[in-house]
CSV table of C-alpha atoms in Angstrom, one decimal:
chain,number,residue,atom,x,y,z
A,70,UNK,CA,-278.5,213.6,-102.9
A,71,UNK,CA,-280.5,210.8,-104.7
A,72,UNK,CA,-284.2,210.7,-103.7
A,73,UNK,CA,-284.6,207.0,-104.3
A,74,UNK,CA,-282.9,204.1,-102.5
A,75,UNK,CA,-279.7,203.1,-104.2
A,76,UNK,CA,-280.6,199.4,-103.7
A,77,UNK,CA,-283.4,199.9,-106.2
A,78,UNK,CA,-280.8,200.9,-108.8
A,79,UNK,CA,-282.9,203.9,-110.0
A,80,UNK,CA,-282.0,207.3,-108.7
A,81,UNK,CA,-282.3,211.0,-109.6
A,82,UNK,CA,-279.1,212.6,-110.6
A,83,UNK,CA,-278.4,216.2,-109.8
A,84,UNK,CA,-275.9,217.8,-112.4
A,85,UNK,CA,-274.0,221.0,-113.0
A,86,UNK,CA,-274.6,222.1,-116.6
A,87,UNK,CA,-272.3,224.3,-118.7
A,88,UNK,CA,-274.3,227.1,-120.3
A,89,UNK,CA,-272.2,228.7,-123.0
A,90,UNK,CA,-268.6,229.7,-123.9
A,91,UNK,CA,-266.8,232.4,-122.1
A,92,UNK,CA,-263.6,234.6,-122.7
A,93,UNK,CA,-263.2,235.8,-119.1
A,94,UNK,CA,-263.2,234.4,-115.5
A,95,UNK,CA,-266.2,232.1,-114.9
A,96,UNK,CA,-269.3,233.5,-113.2
A,97,UNK,CA,-272.0,231.5,-111.5
A,98,UNK,CA,-274.4,232.5,-114.3
A,99,UNK,CA,-272.3,230.4,-116.7
A,100,UNK,CA,-273.6,227.2,-115.0
A,101,UNK,CA,-276.9,226.0,-113.8
A,102,UNK,CA,-278.1,223.1,-111.7
A,103,UNK,CA,-280.6,220.5,-113.1
A,104,UNK,CA,-281.9,217.0,-112.0
A,105,UNK,CA,-282.0,214.0,-114.3
A,106,UNK,CA,-284.7,211.7,-113.1
A,107,UNK,CA,-284.9,207.8,-113.2
A,108,UNK,CA,-281.2,207.2,-113.8
A,109,UNK,CA,-280.4,203.4,-113.6
A,110,UNK,CA,-277.3,202.4,-111.7
A,111,UNK,CA,-276.7,199.4,-114.0
A,112,UNK,CA,-274.3,198.8,-116.8
A,113,UNK,CA,-275.3,197.4,-120.1
A,114,UNK,CA,-274.6,193.6,-120.4
A,115,UNK,CA,-271.2,192.9,-122.0
A,116,UNK,CA,-270.0,196.5,-121.6
A,117,UNK,CA,-267.0,197.6,-119.6
A,118,UNK,CA,-268.8,200.7,-118.4
A,119,UNK,CA,-268.5,201.8,-114.8
A,120,UNK,CA,-271.2,203.5,-112.8
A,121,UNK,CA,-269.8,205.6,-109.9
A,122,UNK,CA,-271.3,207.7,-107.1
A,123,UNK,CA,-269.2,210.9,-107.0
A,124,UNK,CA,-268.1,211.9,-103.5
A,125,UNK,CA,-265.7,214.8,-104.1
A,126,UNK,CA,-265.1,217.1,-107.0
A,127,UNK,CA,-262.0,219.2,-107.6
A,128,UNK,CA,-262.1,222.8,-108.7
A,129,UNK,CA,-259.1,223.4,-110.9
A,130,UNK,CA,-257.9,226.4,-112.9
A,131,UNK,CA,-257.9,224.4,-116.1
A,132,UNK,CA,-261.7,224.3,-116.1
A,133,UNK,CA,-261.6,227.8,-117.2
A,134,UNK,CA,-259.9,226.8,-120.4
A,135,UNK,CA,-262.6,224.1,-121.0
A,136,UNK,CA,-265.2,226.8,-120.7
A,137,UNK,CA,-263.8,228.7,-123.7
A,138,UNK,CA,-264.6,227.7,-127.2
A,139,UNK,CA,-260.9,226.8,-128.0
A,140,UNK,CA,-260.3,224.3,-125.2
A,141,UNK,CA,-256.7,223.0,-125.1
A,142,UNK,CA,-254.6,220.4,-126.9
A,143,UNK,CA,-255.1,218.2,-123.9
A,144,UNK,CA,-258.9,218.7,-123.4
A,145,UNK,CA,-261.7,219.4,-125.7
A,146,UNK,CA,-263.9,222.3,-124.6
A,147,UNK,CA,-267.2,221.6,-122.9
A,148,UNK,CA,-270.3,221.6,-125.2
A,149,UNK,CA,-272.9,224.1,-124.2
A,150,UNK,CA,-275.8,222.4,-122.5
A,151,UNK,CA,-273.8,219.4,-121.3
A,152,UNK,CA,-272.6,218.2,-117.9
A,153,UNK,CA,-269.3,219.7,-116.7
A,154,UNK,CA,-266.4,217.4,-116.0
A,155,UNK,CA,-263.2,217.5,-113.9
A,156,UNK,CA,-261.2,215.5,-111.5
A,157,UNK,CA,-263.0,213.8,-108.6
A,158,UNK,CA,-263.2,211.0,-106.1
A,159,UNK,CA,-266.0,208.4,-106.5
A,160,UNK,CA,-267.2,205.1,-105.3
A,161,UNK,CA,-268.0,202.3,-107.8
A,162,UNK,CA,-271.7,201.3,-107.8
A,163,UNK,CA,-271.7,198.9,-110.7
A,164,UNK,CA,-268.9,197.7,-113.0
A,165,UNK,CA,-268.6,195.8,-116.2
A,166,UNK,CA,-264.8,196.2,-116.1
A,167,UNK,CA,-262.7,193.4,-114.7
A,168,UNK,CA,-260.2,195.7,-112.9
A,169,UNK,CA,-262.9,197.6,-111.0
A,170,UNK,CA,-265.4,196.1,-108.6
A,171,UNK,CA,-268.5,197.5,-106.7
A,172,UNK,CA,-267.3,199.3,-103.6
A,173,UNK,CA,-264.0,200.3,-105.0
A,174,UNK,CA,-263.0,203.9,-104.4
A,175,UNK,CA,-261.4,205.6,-107.5
A,176,UNK,CA,-260.1,209.0,-108.6
A,177,UNK,CA,-260.0,210.4,-112.1
A,178,UNK,CA,-262.2,212.4,-114.5
A,179,UNK,CA,-265.8,212.3,-113.7
A,180,UNK,CA,-268.9,214.4,-114.3
A,181,UNK,CA,-270.0,217.3,-112.1
A,182,UNK,CA,-273.0,215.3,-111.0
A,183,UNK,CA,-274.1,212.9,-108.3
A,184,UNK,CA,-273.5,209.8,-110.6
A,185,UNK,CA,-271.5,209.3,-113.6
A,186,UNK,CA,-271.2,206.5,-116.2
A,187,UNK,CA,-267.6,206.1,-117.2
A,188,UNK,CA,-267.1,204.8,-120.5
A,189,UNK,CA,-263.2,204.8,-120.4
A,190,UNK,CA,-260.9,203.9,-117.5
A,191,UNK,CA,-258.0,205.8,-119.0
A,192,UNK,CA,-256.6,207.8,-116.2
A,193,UNK,CA,-258.9,206.2,-113.6
A,194,UNK,CA,-257.0,205.2,-110.5
A,195,UNK,CA,-258.1,202.8,-107.9
A,196,UNK,CA,-257.6,204.1,-104.3
A,197,UNK,CA,-255.8,201.6,-102.2
A,198,UNK,CA,-254.9,203.8,-99.2
A,199,UNK,CA,-258.0,204.9,-97.4
A,200,UNK,CA,-256.3,205.7,-94.0
A,201,UNK,CA,-255.9,209.2,-95.3
A,202,UNK,CA,-258.9,211.5,-96.2
A,203,UNK,CA,-260.5,210.5,-99.6
A,204,UNK,CA,-260.7,214.2,-100.5
A,205,UNK,CA,-256.9,214.3,-100.7
A,206,UNK,CA,-257.1,212.4,-104.0
A,207,UNK,CA,-258.5,215.5,-105.6
A,208,UNK,CA,-255.3,217.3,-104.8
A,209,UNK,CA,-252.1,216.4,-102.9
A,210,UNK,CA,-252.6,212.7,-103.7
A,211,UNK,CA,-254.1,213.2,-107.1
A,212,UNK,CA,-253.3,215.1,-110.4
A,213,UNK,CA,-252.0,218.3,-108.8
A,214,UNK,CA,-249.6,216.4,-106.4
A,215,UNK,CA,-248.4,214.1,-109.2
A,216,UNK,CA,-247.8,217.2,-111.4
A,217,UNK,CA,-245.6,218.8,-108.8
A,218,UNK,CA,-243.7,215.6,-108.1
A,219,UNK,CA,-243.0,214.9,-111.8
A,220,UNK,CA,-242.1,218.5,-112.5
A,221,UNK,CA,-239.7,218.6,-109.7
A,222,UNK,CA,-238.1,215.2,-109.6
A,223,UNK,CA,-238.5,214.0,-113.2
A,224,UNK,CA,-238.4,217.2,-115.3
A,225,UNK,CA,-236.4,219.6,-113.2
A,226,UNK,CA,-234.1,217.0,-111.4
A,227,UNK,CA,-232.7,219.6,-109.0
A,228,UNK,CA,-229.1,219.5,-107.9
A,229,UNK,CA,-227.4,220.7,-104.7
A,230,UNK,CA,-226.9,224.3,-105.8
A,231,UNK,CA,-230.4,224.9,-106.9
A,232,UNK,CA,-232.8,227.3,-105.2
A,233,UNK,CA,-236.5,226.9,-105.2
A,234,UNK,CA,-238.9,229.7,-106.0
A,235,UNK,CA,-242.6,229.2,-105.2
A,236,UNK,CA,-244.7,232.0,-106.4
A,237,UNK,CA,-247.9,233.0,-104.5
A,238,UNK,CA,-246.6,231.6,-101.3
A,239,UNK,CA,-243.4,232.1,-99.1
A,240,UNK,CA,-240.9,229.3,-98.8
A,241,UNK,CA,-240.7,227.2,-95.7
A,242,UNK,CA,-237.5,226.1,-93.9
A,243,UNK,CA,-237.8,222.6,-95.2
A,244,UNK,CA,-237.5,222.1,-99.0
A,245,UNK,CA,-239.6,218.9,-98.9
A,246,UNK,CA,-242.3,220.3,-96.9
A,247,UNK,CA,-242.3,223.5,-99.1
A,248,UNK,CA,-242.7,221.4,-102.1
A,249,UNK,CA,-245.3,219.0,-100.9
A,250,UNK,CA,-247.7,221.4,-99.1
A,251,UNK,CA,-250.4,223.2,-100.9
A,252,UNK,CA,-249.3,222.3,-104.5
A,253,UNK,CA,-252.7,223.1,-106.0
A,254,UNK,CA,-252.9,226.3,-108.2
A,255,UNK,CA,-249.2,227.2,-107.4
A,256,UNK,CA,-246.5,227.6,-109.8
A,257,UNK,CA,-243.0,226.1,-109.1
A,258,UNK,CA,-239.9,227.6,-110.4
A,259,UNK,CA,-236.5,226.1,-109.9
A,260,UNK,CA,-233.4,228.1,-110.6
A,261,UNK,CA,-229.8,226.8,-110.9
A,262,UNK,CA,-227.9,229.8,-109.7
A,263,UNK,CA,-224.2,230.6,-108.9
A,264,UNK,CA,-225.2,231.0,-105.3
A,265,UNK,CA,-227.0,229.1,-102.6
A,266,UNK,CA,-229.1,232.1,-101.5
A,267,UNK,CA,-232.8,231.4,-101.1
A,268,UNK,CA,-235.2,234.1,-102.4
A,269,UNK,CA,-238.6,234.7,-101.0
A,270,UNK,CA,-241.5,235.9,-103.0
A,271,UNK,CA,-244.6,237.5,-101.7
A,272,UNK,CA,-247.9,236.9,-103.5
A,273,UNK,CA,-247.8,238.2,-107.0
A,274,UNK,CA,-250.3,237.2,-109.7
A,275,UNK,CA,-250.5,236.8,-113.5
A,276,UNK,CA,-248.1,238.9,-115.6
A,277,UNK,CA,-246.4,240.5,-112.7
A,278,UNK,CA,-245.5,237.1,-111.1
A,279,UNK,CA,-244.0,235.8,-114.3
A,280,UNK,CA,-242.0,238.9,-114.9
A,281,UNK,CA,-240.9,239.1,-111.2
A,282,UNK,CA,-239.4,235.6,-111.3
A,283,UNK,CA,-237.6,236.3,-114.5
A,284,UNK,CA,-236.1,239.6,-113.4
A,285,UNK,CA,-234.5,237.9,-110.4
A,286,UNK,CA,-233.1,235.0,-112.4
A,287,UNK,CA,-229.5,235.0,-113.5
A,288,UNK,CA,-227.7,233.4,-116.5
A,289,UNK,CA,-227.3,229.7,-116.3
A,290,UNK,CA,-230.9,229.4,-114.8
A,291,UNK,CA,-233.1,226.3,-115.2
A,292,UNK,CA,-236.7,227.1,-114.7
A,293,UNK,CA,-239.4,224.6,-114.0
A,294,UNK,CA,-243.0,225.7,-113.8
A,295,UNK,CA,-246.2,224.0,-112.7
A,296,UNK,CA,-249.5,225.4,-113.7
A,297,UNK,CA,-249.5,228.5,-115.9
A,298,UNK,CA,-247.6,231.8,-115.7
A,299,UNK,CA,-248.4,233.4,-118.9
A,300,UNK,CA,-245.8,235.1,-120.9
A,301,UNK,CA,-247.9,238.2,-121.6
A,302,UNK,CA,-245.3,241.0,-122.1
A,303,UNK,CA,-242.3,241.7,-124.1
A,304,UNK,CA,-240.2,242.4,-121.0
A,305,UNK,CA,-240.9,238.9,-119.6
A,306,UNK,CA,-239.9,237.3,-122.9
A,307,UNK,CA,-236.8,239.4,-123.2
A,308,UNK,CA,-235.9,238.5,-119.6
A,309,UNK,CA,-236.1,234.8,-120.5
A,310,UNK,CA,-233.9,235.4,-123.7
A,311,UNK,CA,-231.3,237.5,-122.2
A,312,UNK,CA,-230.8,235.5,-119.0
A,313,UNK,CA,-230.7,232.2,-120.9
A,314,UNK,CA,-233.6,230.6,-119.0
A,315,UNK,CA,-234.9,227.3,-120.0
A,316,UNK,CA,-238.7,226.7,-119.7
A,317,UNK,CA,-240.2,223.3,-120.2
A,318,UNK,CA,-243.8,222.2,-120.0
A,319,UNK,CA,-245.2,218.7,-119.8
A,320,UNK,CA,-248.5,216.8,-119.7
A,321,UNK,CA,-249.0,215.1,-116.3
A,322,UNK,CA,-250.5,212.1,-118.2
A,323,UNK,CA,-246.9,211.2,-119.3
A,324,UNK,CA,-246.1,210.5,-115.7
A,325,UNK,CA,-249.1,208.4,-114.7
A,326,UNK,CA,-246.9,205.3,-114.7
A,327,UNK,CA,-244.9,207.0,-111.9
A,328,UNK,CA,-248.0,207.3,-109.7
A,329,UNK,CA,-247.1,204.4,-107.4
A,330,UNK,CA,-243.6,205.9,-106.9
A,331,UNK,CA,-245.2,209.2,-106.1
A,332,UNK,CA,-247.5,207.7,-103.4
A,333,UNK,CA,-244.6,205.8,-101.9
A,334,UNK,CA,-242.8,209.1,-101.6
A,335,UNK,CA,-245.6,211.3,-100.2
A,336,UNK,CA,-247.8,209.1,-98.0
A,337,UNK,CA,-245.2,208.8,-95.2
A,338,UNK,CA,-245.0,212.6,-95.0
A,339,UNK,CA,-248.7,212.8,-94.6
A,340,UNK,CA,-249.1,210.0,-92.1
A,341,UNK,CA,-246.2,211.3,-90.0
A,342,UNK,CA,-247.8,214.8,-89.9
A,343,UNK,CA,-244.8,216.3,-91.7
A,344,UNK,CA,-247.0,217.6,-94.5
A,345,UNK,CA,-250.0,219.8,-93.4
A,346,UNK,CA,-252.5,219.9,-96.2
A,347,UNK,CA,-255.3,222.5,-96.2
A,348,UNK,CA,-258.6,222.1,-97.9
A,349,UNK,CA,-261.6,224.4,-98.5
A,350,UNK,CA,-264.6,222.1,-98.9
A,351,UNK,CA,-267.9,223.4,-100.2
A,352,UNK,CA,-270.7,221.4,-98.7
A,353,UNK,CA,-272.9,220.1,-101.6
A,354,UNK,CA,-273.1,220.0,-105.3
A,355,UNK,CA,-275.4,223.0,-105.2
A,356,UNK,CA,-272.3,225.1,-104.1
A,357,UNK,CA,-270.0,223.9,-106.9
A,358,UNK,CA,-270.6,226.9,-109.3
A,359,UNK,CA,-269.8,229.4,-106.4
A,360,UNK,CA,-266.8,227.4,-105.4
A,361,UNK,CA,-265.3,227.4,-108.9
A,362,UNK,CA,-265.9,231.1,-109.3
A,363,UNK,CA,-264.3,231.8,-105.9
A,364,UNK,CA,-261.1,229.9,-107.0
A,365,UNK,CA,-260.4,232.7,-109.5
A,366,UNK,CA,-260.9,235.5,-107.0
A,367,UNK,CA,-258.8,234.1,-104.1
A,368,UNK,CA,-261.8,233.2,-101.9
A,369,UNK,CA,-260.6,229.7,-101.0
A,370,UNK,CA,-258.3,228.9,-98.2
A,371,UNK,CA,-256.5,225.7,-99.3
A,372,UNK,CA,-257.5,223.3,-102.1
A,373,UNK,CA,-261.0,224.0,-103.3
A,374,UNK,CA,-263.0,220.8,-103.1
A,375,UNK,CA,-266.8,220.2,-103.4
A,376,UNK,CA,-268.3,217.5,-101.2
A,377,UNK,CA,-271.0,215.8,-103.3
A,378,UNK,CA,-271.9,212.9,-101.0
A,379,UNK,CA,-270.7,211.6,-97.7
A,380,UNK,CA,-268.9,208.2,-97.6
């Protein structure tokens, strides 16, 4: 936490710094905590910068990609010695942007630090519904939830004879509840089969998960996946080819304009208690490196979140 009153507009800013590129799962030694003193919570006159106080940070699998030297086509890799970034929930402390005011709650890309100066508002969403936990906007009400919604309803567009496979977890009785609960770090596979049978998968990871799904598919299948099941073997690739499976990827940013539709769809389920959402919240920024590392070893129970500051 800041050690100077926020009203004085000068604070200390604890940060998680990326050390150097990796080609494996992250380890705590790949990150370190530092503190930047005398940070001013003011924006430059005439700028549209926004200063936010970060409340929650999201631990997501794509962060591992950003820790490699290659990064991805969607995100540039971290630069060694800089503050890590990711999705988070924050409170606006000072704003030069006309669409964001002091006191607003927002979610989007922020730094892994106590305070961030946002130079761009692209992909920054104002939070209007605060009757649900703000931490939900790191997961079920944020990027992961919108990804699953868009993948299922906009890309896959299921029909009545489709069956839903959800790797890493067992299907529930309700298709809606199954789709909406615990989307984070889960792959969705939808198959159009010549049967209405529902298949259940026990937890399978990595290469075996992808191959297992493909082997159970039949011709005329339509496959929609969220997150990443890597095609790492010839047998998996040949199963896709021989069974005529269609795979389609998409960037969630393309569906940001659908975000209000998504909220209209999912919020009633949450408010009515029809969707039970589970979170694993690490209590303080100091525990962020361990929380991220644990994500890749199955230590978290529910969506892995880091509490940076109470609200």
